[in-house]
Coordinates of C-alpha atoms in Angstrom, one line a residue:
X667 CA 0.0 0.0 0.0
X668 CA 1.8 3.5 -0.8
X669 CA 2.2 5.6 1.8
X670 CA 0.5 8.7 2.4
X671 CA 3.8 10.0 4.7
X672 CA 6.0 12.9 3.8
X673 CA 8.1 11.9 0.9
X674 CA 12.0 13.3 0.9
X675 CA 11.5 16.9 -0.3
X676 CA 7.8 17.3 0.6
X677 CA 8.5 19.1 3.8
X678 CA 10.8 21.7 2.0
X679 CA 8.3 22.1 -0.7
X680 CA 5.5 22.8 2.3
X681 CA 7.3 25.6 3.6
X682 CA 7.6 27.1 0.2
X683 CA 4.2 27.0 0.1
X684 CA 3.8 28.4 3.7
X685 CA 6.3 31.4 2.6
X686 CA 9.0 32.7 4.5
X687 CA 6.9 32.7 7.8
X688 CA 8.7 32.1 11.5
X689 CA 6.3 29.3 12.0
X690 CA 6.4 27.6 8.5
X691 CA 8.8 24.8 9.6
X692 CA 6.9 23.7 12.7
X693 CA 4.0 23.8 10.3
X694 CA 5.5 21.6 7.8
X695 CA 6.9 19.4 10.5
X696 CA 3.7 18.9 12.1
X697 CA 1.4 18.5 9.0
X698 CA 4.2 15.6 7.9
X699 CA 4.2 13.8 11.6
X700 CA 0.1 13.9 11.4
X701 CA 0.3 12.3 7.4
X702 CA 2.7 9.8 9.0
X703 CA 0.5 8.6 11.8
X704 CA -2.6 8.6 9.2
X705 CA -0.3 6.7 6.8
X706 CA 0.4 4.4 9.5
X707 CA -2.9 3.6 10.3
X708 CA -4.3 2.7 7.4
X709 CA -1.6 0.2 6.7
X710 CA -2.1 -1.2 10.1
X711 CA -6.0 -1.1 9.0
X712 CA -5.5 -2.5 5.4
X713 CA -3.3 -5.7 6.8
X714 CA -5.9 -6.2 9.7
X715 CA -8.5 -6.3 7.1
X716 CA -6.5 -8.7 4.5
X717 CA -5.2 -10.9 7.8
X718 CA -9.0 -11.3 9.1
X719 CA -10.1 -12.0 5.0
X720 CA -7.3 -14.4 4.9
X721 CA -8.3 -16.3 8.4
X722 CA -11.7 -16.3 7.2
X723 CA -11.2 -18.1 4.0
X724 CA -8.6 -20.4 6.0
X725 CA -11.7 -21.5 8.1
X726 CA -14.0 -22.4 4.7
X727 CA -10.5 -24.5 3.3
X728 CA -10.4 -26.3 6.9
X729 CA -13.9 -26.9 6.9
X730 CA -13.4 -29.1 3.5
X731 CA -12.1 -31.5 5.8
X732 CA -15.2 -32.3 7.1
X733 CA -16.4 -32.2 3.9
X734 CA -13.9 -35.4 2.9
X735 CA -15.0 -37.1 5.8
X736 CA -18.5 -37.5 5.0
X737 CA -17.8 -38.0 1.4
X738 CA -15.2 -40.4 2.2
X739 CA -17.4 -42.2 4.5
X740 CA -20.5 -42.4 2.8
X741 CA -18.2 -43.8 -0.3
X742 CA -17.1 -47.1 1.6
X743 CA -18.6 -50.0 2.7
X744 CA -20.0 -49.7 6.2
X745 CA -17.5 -51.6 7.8
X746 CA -14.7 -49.5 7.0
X747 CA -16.5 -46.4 8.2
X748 CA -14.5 -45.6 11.2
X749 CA -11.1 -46.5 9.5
X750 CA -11.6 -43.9 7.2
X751 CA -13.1 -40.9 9.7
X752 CA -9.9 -41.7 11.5
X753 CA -7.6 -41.1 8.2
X754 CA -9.4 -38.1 7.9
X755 CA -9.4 -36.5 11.7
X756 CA -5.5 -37.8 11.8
X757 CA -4.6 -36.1 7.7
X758 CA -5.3 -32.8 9.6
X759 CA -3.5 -34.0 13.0
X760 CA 0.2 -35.5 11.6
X761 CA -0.1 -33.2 8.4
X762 CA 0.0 -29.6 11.4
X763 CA 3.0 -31.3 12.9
X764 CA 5.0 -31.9 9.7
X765 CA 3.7 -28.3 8.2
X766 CA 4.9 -26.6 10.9
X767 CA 8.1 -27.7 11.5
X768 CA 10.0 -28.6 7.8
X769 CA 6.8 -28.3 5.3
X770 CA 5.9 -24.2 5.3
X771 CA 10.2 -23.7 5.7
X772 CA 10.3 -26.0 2.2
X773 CA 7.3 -24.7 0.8
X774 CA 7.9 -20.8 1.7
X775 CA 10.8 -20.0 3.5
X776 CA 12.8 -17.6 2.2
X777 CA 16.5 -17.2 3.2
X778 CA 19.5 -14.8 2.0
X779 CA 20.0 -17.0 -1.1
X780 CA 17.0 -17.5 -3.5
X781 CA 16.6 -21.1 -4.8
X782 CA 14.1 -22.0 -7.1
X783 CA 13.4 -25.5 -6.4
X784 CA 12.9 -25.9 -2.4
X785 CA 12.6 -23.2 0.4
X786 CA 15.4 -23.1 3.3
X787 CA 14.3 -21.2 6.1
X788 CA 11.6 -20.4 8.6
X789 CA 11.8 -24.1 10.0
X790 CA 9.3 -24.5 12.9
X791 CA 8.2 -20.9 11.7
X792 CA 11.1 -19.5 13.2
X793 CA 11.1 -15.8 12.2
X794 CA 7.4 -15.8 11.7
X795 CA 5.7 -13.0 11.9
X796 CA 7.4 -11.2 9.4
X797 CA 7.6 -8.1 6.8
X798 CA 6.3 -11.2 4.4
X799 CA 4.3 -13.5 6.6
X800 CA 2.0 -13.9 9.3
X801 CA 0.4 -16.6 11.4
X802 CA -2.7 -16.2 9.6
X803 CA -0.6 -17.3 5.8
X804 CA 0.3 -20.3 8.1
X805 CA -2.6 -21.3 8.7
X806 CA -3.7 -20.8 5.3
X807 CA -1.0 -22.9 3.6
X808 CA -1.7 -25.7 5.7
X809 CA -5.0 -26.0 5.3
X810 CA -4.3 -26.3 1.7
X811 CA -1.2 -29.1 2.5
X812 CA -3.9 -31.8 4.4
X813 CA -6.3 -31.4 1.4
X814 CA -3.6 -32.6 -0.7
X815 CA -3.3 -35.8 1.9
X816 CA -7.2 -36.3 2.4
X817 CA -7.2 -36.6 -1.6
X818 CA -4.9 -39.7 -2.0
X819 CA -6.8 -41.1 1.5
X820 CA -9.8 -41.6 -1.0
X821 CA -7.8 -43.7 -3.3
X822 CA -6.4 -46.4 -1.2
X823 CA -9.5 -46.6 1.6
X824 CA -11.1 -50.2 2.6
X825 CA -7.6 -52.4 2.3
X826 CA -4.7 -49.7 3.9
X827 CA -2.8 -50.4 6.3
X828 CA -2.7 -47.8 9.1
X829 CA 1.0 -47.1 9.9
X830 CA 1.3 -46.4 6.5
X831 CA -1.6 -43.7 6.8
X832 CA 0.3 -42.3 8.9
X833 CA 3.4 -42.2 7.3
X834 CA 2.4 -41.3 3.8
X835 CA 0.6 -38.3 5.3
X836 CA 3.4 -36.6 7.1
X837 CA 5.8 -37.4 3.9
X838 CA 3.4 -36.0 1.8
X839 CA 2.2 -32.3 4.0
X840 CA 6.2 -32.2 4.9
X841 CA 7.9 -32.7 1.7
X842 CA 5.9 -33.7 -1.4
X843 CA 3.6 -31.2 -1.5
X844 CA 5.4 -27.8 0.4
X845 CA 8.3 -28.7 -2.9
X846 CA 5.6 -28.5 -5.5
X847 CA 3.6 -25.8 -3.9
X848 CA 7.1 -23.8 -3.4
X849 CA 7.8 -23.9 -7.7
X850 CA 4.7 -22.6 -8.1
X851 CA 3.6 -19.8 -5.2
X852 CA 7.2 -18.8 -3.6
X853 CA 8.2 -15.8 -5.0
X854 CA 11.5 -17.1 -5.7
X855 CA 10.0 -20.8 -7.4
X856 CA 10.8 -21.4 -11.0
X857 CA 7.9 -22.2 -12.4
X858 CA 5.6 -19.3 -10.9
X859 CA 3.4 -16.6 -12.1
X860 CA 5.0 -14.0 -9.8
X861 CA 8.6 -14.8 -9.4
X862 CA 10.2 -11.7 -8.5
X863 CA 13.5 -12.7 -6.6
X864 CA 16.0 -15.6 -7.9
X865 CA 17.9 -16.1 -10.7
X866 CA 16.3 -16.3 -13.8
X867 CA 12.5 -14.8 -15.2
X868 CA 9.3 -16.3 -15.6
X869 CA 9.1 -19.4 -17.6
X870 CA 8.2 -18.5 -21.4
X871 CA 8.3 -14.9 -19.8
X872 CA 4.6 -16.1 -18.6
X873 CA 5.1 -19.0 -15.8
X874 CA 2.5 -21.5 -15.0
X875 CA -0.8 -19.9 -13.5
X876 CA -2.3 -22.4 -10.9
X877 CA -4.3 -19.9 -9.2
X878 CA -5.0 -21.9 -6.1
X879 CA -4.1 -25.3 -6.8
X880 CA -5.6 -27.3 -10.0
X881 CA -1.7 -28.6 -9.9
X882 CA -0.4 -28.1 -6.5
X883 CA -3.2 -29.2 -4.8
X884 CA -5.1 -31.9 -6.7
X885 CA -2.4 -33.3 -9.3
X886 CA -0.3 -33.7 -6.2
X887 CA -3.1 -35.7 -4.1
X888 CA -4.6 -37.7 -7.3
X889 CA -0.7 -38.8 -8.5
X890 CA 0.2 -39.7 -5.5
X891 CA -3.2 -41.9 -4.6
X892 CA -2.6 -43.3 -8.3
X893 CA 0.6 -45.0 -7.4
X894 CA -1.1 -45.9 -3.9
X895 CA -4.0 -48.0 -5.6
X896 CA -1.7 -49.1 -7.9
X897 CA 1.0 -50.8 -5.8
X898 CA -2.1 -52.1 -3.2
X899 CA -3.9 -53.6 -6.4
X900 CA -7.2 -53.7 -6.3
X901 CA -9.8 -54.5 -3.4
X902 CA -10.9 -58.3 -3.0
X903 CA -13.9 -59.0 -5.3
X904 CA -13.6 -55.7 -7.1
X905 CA -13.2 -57.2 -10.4
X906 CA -13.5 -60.9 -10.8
X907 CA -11.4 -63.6 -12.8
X908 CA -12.6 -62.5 -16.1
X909 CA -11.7 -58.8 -15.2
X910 CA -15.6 -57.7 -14.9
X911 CA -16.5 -55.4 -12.4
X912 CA -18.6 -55.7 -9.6
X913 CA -20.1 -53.0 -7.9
X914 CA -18.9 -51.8 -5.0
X915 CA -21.6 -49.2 -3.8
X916 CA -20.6 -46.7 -0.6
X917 CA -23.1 -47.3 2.3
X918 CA -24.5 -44.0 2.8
X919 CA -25.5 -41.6 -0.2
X920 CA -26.6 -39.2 2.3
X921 CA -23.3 -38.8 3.8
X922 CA -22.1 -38.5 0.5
X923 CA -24.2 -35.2 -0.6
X924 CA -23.9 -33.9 2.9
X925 CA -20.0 -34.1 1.7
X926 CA -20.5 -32.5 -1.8
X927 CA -22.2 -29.5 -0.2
X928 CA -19.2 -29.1 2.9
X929 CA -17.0 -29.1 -0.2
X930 CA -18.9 -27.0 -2.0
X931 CA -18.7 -24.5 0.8
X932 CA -15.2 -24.4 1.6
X933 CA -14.0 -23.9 -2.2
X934 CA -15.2 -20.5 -1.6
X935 CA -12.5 -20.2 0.9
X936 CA -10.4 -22.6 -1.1
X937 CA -10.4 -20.3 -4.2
X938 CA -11.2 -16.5 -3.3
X939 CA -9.1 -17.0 -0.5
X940 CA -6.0 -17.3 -2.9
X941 CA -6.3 -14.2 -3.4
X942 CA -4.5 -13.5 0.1
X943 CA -5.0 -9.9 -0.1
X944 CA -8.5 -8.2 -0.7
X945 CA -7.3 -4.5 -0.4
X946 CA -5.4 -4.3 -3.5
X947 CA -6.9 -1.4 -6.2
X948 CA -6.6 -1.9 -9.9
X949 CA -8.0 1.3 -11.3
X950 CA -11.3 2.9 -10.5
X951 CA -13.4 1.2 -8.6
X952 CA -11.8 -2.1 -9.2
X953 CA -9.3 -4.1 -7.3
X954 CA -9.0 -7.5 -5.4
X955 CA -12.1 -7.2 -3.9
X956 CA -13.5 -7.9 -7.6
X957 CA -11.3 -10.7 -8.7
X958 CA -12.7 -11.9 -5.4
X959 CA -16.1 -12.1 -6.7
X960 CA -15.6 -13.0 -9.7
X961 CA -13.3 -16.3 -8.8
X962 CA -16.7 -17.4 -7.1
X963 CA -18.7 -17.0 -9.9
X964 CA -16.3 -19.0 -12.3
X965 CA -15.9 -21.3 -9.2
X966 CA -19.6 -22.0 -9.0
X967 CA -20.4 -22.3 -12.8
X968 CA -18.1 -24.3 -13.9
X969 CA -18.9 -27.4 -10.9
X970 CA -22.5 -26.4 -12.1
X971 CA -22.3 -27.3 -15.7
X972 CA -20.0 -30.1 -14.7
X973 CA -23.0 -31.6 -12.3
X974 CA -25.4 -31.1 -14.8
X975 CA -23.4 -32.2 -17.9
X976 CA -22.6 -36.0 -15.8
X977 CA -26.0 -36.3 -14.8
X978 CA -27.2 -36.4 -18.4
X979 CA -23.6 -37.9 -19.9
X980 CA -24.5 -40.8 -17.2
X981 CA -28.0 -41.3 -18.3
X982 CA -27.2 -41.6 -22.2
X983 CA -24.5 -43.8 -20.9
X984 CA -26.3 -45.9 -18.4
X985 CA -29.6 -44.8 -18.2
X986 CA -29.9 -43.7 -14.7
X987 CA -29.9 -40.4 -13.2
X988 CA -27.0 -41.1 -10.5
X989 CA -27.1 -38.8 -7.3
X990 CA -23.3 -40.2 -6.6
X991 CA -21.8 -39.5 -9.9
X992 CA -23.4 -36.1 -10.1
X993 CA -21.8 -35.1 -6.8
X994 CA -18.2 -37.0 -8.2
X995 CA -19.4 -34.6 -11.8
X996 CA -20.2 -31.7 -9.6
X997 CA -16.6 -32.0 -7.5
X998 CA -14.1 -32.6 -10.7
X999 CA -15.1 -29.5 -12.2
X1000 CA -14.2 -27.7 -9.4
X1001 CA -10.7 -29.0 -9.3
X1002 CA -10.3 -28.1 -13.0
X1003 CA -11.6 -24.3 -12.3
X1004 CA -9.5 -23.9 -9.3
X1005 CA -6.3 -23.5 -11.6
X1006 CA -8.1 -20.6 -13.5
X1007 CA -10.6 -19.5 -11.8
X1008 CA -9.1 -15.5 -11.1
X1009 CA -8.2 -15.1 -14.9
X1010 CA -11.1 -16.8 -17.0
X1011 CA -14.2 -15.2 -17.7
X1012 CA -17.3 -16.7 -16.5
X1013 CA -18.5 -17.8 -20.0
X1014 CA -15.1 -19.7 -20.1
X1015 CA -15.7 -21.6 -16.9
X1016 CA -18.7 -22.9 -18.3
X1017 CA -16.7 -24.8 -21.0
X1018 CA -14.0 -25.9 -18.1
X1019 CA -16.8 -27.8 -16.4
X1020 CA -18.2 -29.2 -19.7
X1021 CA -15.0 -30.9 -20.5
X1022 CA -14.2 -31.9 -16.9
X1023 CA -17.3 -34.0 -16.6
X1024 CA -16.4 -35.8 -19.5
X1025 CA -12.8 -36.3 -18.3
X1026 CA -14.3 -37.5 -15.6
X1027 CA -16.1 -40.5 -17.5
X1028 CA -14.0 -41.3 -19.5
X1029 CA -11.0 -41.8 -17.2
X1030 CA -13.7 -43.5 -15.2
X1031 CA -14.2 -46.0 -17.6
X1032 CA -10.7 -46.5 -18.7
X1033 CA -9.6 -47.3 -14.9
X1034 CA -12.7 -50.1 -15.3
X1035 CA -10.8 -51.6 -18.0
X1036 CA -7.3 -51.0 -16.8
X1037 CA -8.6 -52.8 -13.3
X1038 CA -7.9 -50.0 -11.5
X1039 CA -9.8 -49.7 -8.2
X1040 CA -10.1 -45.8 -6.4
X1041 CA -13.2 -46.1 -3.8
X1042 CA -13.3 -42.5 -4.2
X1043 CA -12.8 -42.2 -7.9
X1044 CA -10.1 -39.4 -6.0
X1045 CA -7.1 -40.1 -9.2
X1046 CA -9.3 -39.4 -11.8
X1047 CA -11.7 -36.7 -10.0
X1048 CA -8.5 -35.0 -8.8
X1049 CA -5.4 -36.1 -11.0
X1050 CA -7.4 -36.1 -14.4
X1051 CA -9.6 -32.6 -14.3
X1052 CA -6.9 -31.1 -12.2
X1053 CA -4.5 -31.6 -15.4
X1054 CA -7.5 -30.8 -17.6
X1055 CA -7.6 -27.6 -15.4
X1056 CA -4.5 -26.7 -15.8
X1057 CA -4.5 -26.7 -20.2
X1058 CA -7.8 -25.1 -19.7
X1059 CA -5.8 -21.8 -18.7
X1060 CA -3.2 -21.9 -21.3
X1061 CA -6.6 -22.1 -23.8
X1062 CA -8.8 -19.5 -22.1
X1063 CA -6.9 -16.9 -19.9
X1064 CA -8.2 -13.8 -20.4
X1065 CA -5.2 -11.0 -20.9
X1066 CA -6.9 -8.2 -18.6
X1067 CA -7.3 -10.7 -15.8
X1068 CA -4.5 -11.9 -16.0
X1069 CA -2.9 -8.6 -16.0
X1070 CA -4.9 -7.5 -12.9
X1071 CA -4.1 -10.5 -10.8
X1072 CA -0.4 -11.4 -12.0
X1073 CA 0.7 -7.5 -13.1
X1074 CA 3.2 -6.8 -15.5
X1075 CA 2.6 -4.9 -18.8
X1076 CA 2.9 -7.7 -22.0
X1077 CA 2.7 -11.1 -20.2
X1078 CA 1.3 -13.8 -22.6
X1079 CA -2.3 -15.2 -21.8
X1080 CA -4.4 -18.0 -23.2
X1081 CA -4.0 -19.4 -26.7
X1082 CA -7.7 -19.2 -27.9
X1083 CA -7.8 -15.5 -26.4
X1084 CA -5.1 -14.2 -29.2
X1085 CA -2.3 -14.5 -26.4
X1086 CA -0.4 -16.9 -28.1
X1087 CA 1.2 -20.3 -26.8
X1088 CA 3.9 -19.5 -24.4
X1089 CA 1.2 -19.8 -21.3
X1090 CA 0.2 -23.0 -22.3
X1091 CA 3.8 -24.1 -23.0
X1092 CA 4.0 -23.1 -19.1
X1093 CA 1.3 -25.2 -18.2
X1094 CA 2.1 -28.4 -20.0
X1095 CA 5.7 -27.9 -18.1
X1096 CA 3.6 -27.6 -14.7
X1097 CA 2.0 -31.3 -15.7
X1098 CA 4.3 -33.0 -16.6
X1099 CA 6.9 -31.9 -13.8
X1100 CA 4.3 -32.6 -11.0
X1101 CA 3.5 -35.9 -12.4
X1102 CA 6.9 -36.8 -12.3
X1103 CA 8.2 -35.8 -9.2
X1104 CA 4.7 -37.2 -7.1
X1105 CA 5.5 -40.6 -9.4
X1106 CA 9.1 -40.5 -8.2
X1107 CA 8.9 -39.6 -5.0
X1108 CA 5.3 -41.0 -3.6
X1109 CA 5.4 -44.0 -6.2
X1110 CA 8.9 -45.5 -4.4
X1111 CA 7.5 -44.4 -0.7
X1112 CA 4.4 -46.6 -1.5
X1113 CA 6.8 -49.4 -2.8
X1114 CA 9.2 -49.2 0.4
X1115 CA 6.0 -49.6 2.4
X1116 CA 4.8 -52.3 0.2
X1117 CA 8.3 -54.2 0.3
X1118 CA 8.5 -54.2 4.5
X1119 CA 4.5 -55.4 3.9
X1120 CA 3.4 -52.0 6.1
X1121 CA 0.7 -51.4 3.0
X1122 CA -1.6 -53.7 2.8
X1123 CA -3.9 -55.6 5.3
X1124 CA -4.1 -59.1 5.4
X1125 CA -7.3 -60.6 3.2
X1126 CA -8.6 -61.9 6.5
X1127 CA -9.1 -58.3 8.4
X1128 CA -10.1 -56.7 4.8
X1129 CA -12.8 -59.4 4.2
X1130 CA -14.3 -58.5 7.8
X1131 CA -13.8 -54.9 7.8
X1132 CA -11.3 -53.2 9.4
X1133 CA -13.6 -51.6 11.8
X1134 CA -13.9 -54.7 14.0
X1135 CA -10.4 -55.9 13.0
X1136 CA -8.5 -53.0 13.7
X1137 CA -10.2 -50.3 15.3
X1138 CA -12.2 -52.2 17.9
X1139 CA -15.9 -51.9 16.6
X1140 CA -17.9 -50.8 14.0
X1141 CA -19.3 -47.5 13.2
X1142 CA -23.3 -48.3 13.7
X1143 CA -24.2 -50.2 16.7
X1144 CA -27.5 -51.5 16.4
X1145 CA -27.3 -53.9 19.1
X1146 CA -24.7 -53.2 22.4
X1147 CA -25.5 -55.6 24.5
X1148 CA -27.4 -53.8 27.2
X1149 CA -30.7 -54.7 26.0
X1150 CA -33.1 -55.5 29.1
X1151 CA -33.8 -59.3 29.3
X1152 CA -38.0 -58.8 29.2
X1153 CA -40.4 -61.3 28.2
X1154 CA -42.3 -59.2 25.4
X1155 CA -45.4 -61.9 24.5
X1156 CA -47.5 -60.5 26.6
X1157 CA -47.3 -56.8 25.3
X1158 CA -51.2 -57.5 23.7
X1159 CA -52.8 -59.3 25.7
X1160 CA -53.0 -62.3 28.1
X1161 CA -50.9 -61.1 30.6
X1162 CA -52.1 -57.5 31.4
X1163 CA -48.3 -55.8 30.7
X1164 CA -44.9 -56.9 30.5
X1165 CA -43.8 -59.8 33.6
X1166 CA -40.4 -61.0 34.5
X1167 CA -39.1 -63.3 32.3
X1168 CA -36.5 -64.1 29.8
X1169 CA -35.8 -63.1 26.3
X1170 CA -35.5 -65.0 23.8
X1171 CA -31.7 -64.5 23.7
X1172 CA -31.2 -64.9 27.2
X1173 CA -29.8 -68.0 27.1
X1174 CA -27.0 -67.2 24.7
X1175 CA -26.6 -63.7 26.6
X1176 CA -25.8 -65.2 29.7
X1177 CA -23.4 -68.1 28.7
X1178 CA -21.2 -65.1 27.2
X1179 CA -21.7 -62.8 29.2
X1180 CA -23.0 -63.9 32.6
X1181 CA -26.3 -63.2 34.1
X1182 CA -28.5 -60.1 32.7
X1183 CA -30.6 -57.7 33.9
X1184 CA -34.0 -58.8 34.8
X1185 CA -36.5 -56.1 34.7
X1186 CA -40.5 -55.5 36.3
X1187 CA -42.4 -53.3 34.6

């Protein structure tokens, strides 16, 4: 924000203006110390407002969370329910440990020497608060990180191992993802938008635009729960010995739109939030606080269109109108906007979730033939539209936008827009290199734990659910044990109300578990 504080000369030129007066310094001087303390305060005021816009949208990002867990429950069988709320609650609890002390220093830390490829500083947010960071960007950052790690959760649910939740979770919040998120939003990394420090310029004199995280985010996640599924093979009975597939249906559809909408929710934080800063002017009237709104709108039309375009693509396909793959539909075409979504037009997004929902079936279908089994559908959802995301900005990035969020006079913009092919070039680099590095360094962890067999449960505990066989019960308890041992025949008649008796059960009851409670009424 510039400063509305005396400049160097502007206290000489006000006591020109004052004239030769006794009293025309001390008039200066004062005037300049009162524009100082204004000045002052409105920076104070303007970071106050962009900190508490910033904490906001971190509490919408951390809310997906929740979001994941109902989606991720309702998506497996009912016997794996608790397994997979505990992935969830512990993505968020090891991925704030391994943020905090090596992830934000590798993903954003910032020391005398620029490098390009990892950050080196900041470790266990030493130096934090800063002239460049607060607690709140924290926050922020790792909110984004545990997405990444709930994503690849989805792929290898109902047949994982739980040491090696934990383990790939921290490895991926520490390392995998603050490295990839550091190319692409440190203002030293080599493939970003806004590298201003480092050697070097921008890539193509453009750099890859992933707004908030069509890449970073969901590539990441989806790549690394490829090679996850992958190396576990498939779930038992998921495809039998002729390769068919058999239907695994989630238990709970409910918790699986309940889910969709939680997401839905918090990419309004996820996106917008990006923006960081909401008091930045343009010209006019204009500034952040527009992009703002309009990265919602693009946001919301283009999982719209996507929802609507699967429901119908499924019913010319199948001939059902799916509640599940609409919300799956609904959810891939907001990974593909969330690369774009500050420097596309609205019209534009529309076509983004078109596309999405048919990369969506169709990678769908392919991992049916392939024999590749994803509960969550989380590498194709996230890996496939997130890529598709990502060439959708090098197509449609509109130059005004682009100029308004990333600045600079003549940067190139998207190829149908007239801008050229440079920004694609950028963003077929970003793909590639993401896939690559998530392949290399995700694909060999989930080998290593596969090798020391820490991946995969036994067939035993995955046949009986690892509720009961690893986690000590099941999720629904319809029967506890605690039932009162009455004698319920003569509820309508005969006996004029219920006597003391025994159940039914009673017998079996008590040779496990001793005598039960006998009951008058």
């Amino acid at each position: 924000m510039a400063s509305f504080g005396c400049a160097v000369g502007d206290e000489a030129m006000l006591q020109g203006l004052l004239g030769a007066s006794a009293n025309a310094s001390a008039v200066s001087q004062f005037l300049c110390q009162k524009l100082e303390t204004v000045s002052t305060q409105l920076l104070a005021t303007t970071r106050a407002v962009d900190d508490s816009y910033l904490l906001y949208s971190t509490y919408l990002v951390f809310a997906m969370q929740l979001g994941f867990a109902m989606l991720c429950a309702g998506s497996v069988r009912a016997k794996n329910t608790m397994n997979i709320m505990l992935t969830n609650v512990l993505d968020a609890a090891c991925g704030g440990i391994s943020y905090y002390l090596i992830g934000f220093a590798f993903a954003f830390g910032q020391g005398p020497h620029p490098n390009g490829f990892i950050g080196h500083f900041n470790w266990g947010l030493n130096d934090i608060p800063s002239d460049t960071y607060d607690y709140s960007f924290f926050l922020f950052q790792w909110a984004f990180a545990i997405a990444a790690a709930g994503i690849t959760s989805g792929s290898i649910a109902e047949r994982t191992q739980f040491v090696a939740y934990l383990v790939y979770s921290s490895f991926l919040t520490g390392i995998v993802y603050p490295i990839v998120s550091h190319w692409l939003w440190s203002s030293d990394g080599w493939l970003s938008a806004s590298k201003t420090e480092g050697p070097g310029g921008l890539l193509f004199s453009s750099g890859a635009i992933d707004f908030a995280g069509s890449g970073v985010v969901h590539m990441v996640g989806g790549i690394a729960g490829l090679w996850g599924a992958l190396i576990e093979g498939p779930r038992i009975g998921r495809f039998d010995k002729h390769g068919n597939v058999m239907i695994f249906r989630g238990h709970s559809a409910t918790l699986v739109v309940l889910g969709t909408f939680l997401l839905w929710f918090g990419w309004y934080g996820f996106n917008p939030g990006s923006f960081v800063h909401i008091l930045v002017p343009y010209s006019g009237s204009r500034g952040n606080w527009t992009g703002v709104g309009r990265t919602a709108v693009t946001t919301t039309l283009a999982g719209c269109m996507a929802a609507i375009t699967t429901l119908f693509g499924r019913r010319l396909l199948d001939g059902h109108w799916n509640v599940l793959d609409v919300c799956n539909g609904l959810l891939g075409g907001f990974a593909a906007i969330t690369a774009g979504c500050s420097v596309v037009a609205p019209w534009a997004a529309i076509i983004c979730g078109f596309v999405s929902a048919w990369v969506l079936i169709g990678l769908n279908r392919l991992a049916a033939r392939l024999r590749f089994d994803d509960p969550l559908e989380a590498t194709q959802l996230h890996g496939g539209c997130g890529a598709w995301g990502l060439l959708f900005v090098g197509l449609f990035a509109d130059k005004n936008y682009v100029q308004e969020v990333y600045g600079g006079g003549d940067r190139p913009y998207g190829l149908f827009m007239g801008g050229g092919g440079k920004l694609l070039g950028a963003q077929i680099v970003e793909i590639l290199v993401i896939a690559g590095f998530v392949s290399v360094t995700m694909g060999l962890l989930f080998f290593a734990l596969h090798k020391l067999r820490l991946l995969r449960i036994s067939p035993e505990d995955e046949i009986a659910g690892m509720d009961v066989t690893r986690h000590g019960g099941v999720a629904y308890i319809h029967q506890d044990g605690s039932e009162h041992m009455m004698n319920m025949t003569n509820i309508n008649g005969g006996g004029g109300g219920l006597k003391r008796g025994v159940h039914p059960g009673a017998a079996e009851y008590q040779a496990n578990f001793g005598p039960g409670p006998q009951v008058s009424v």
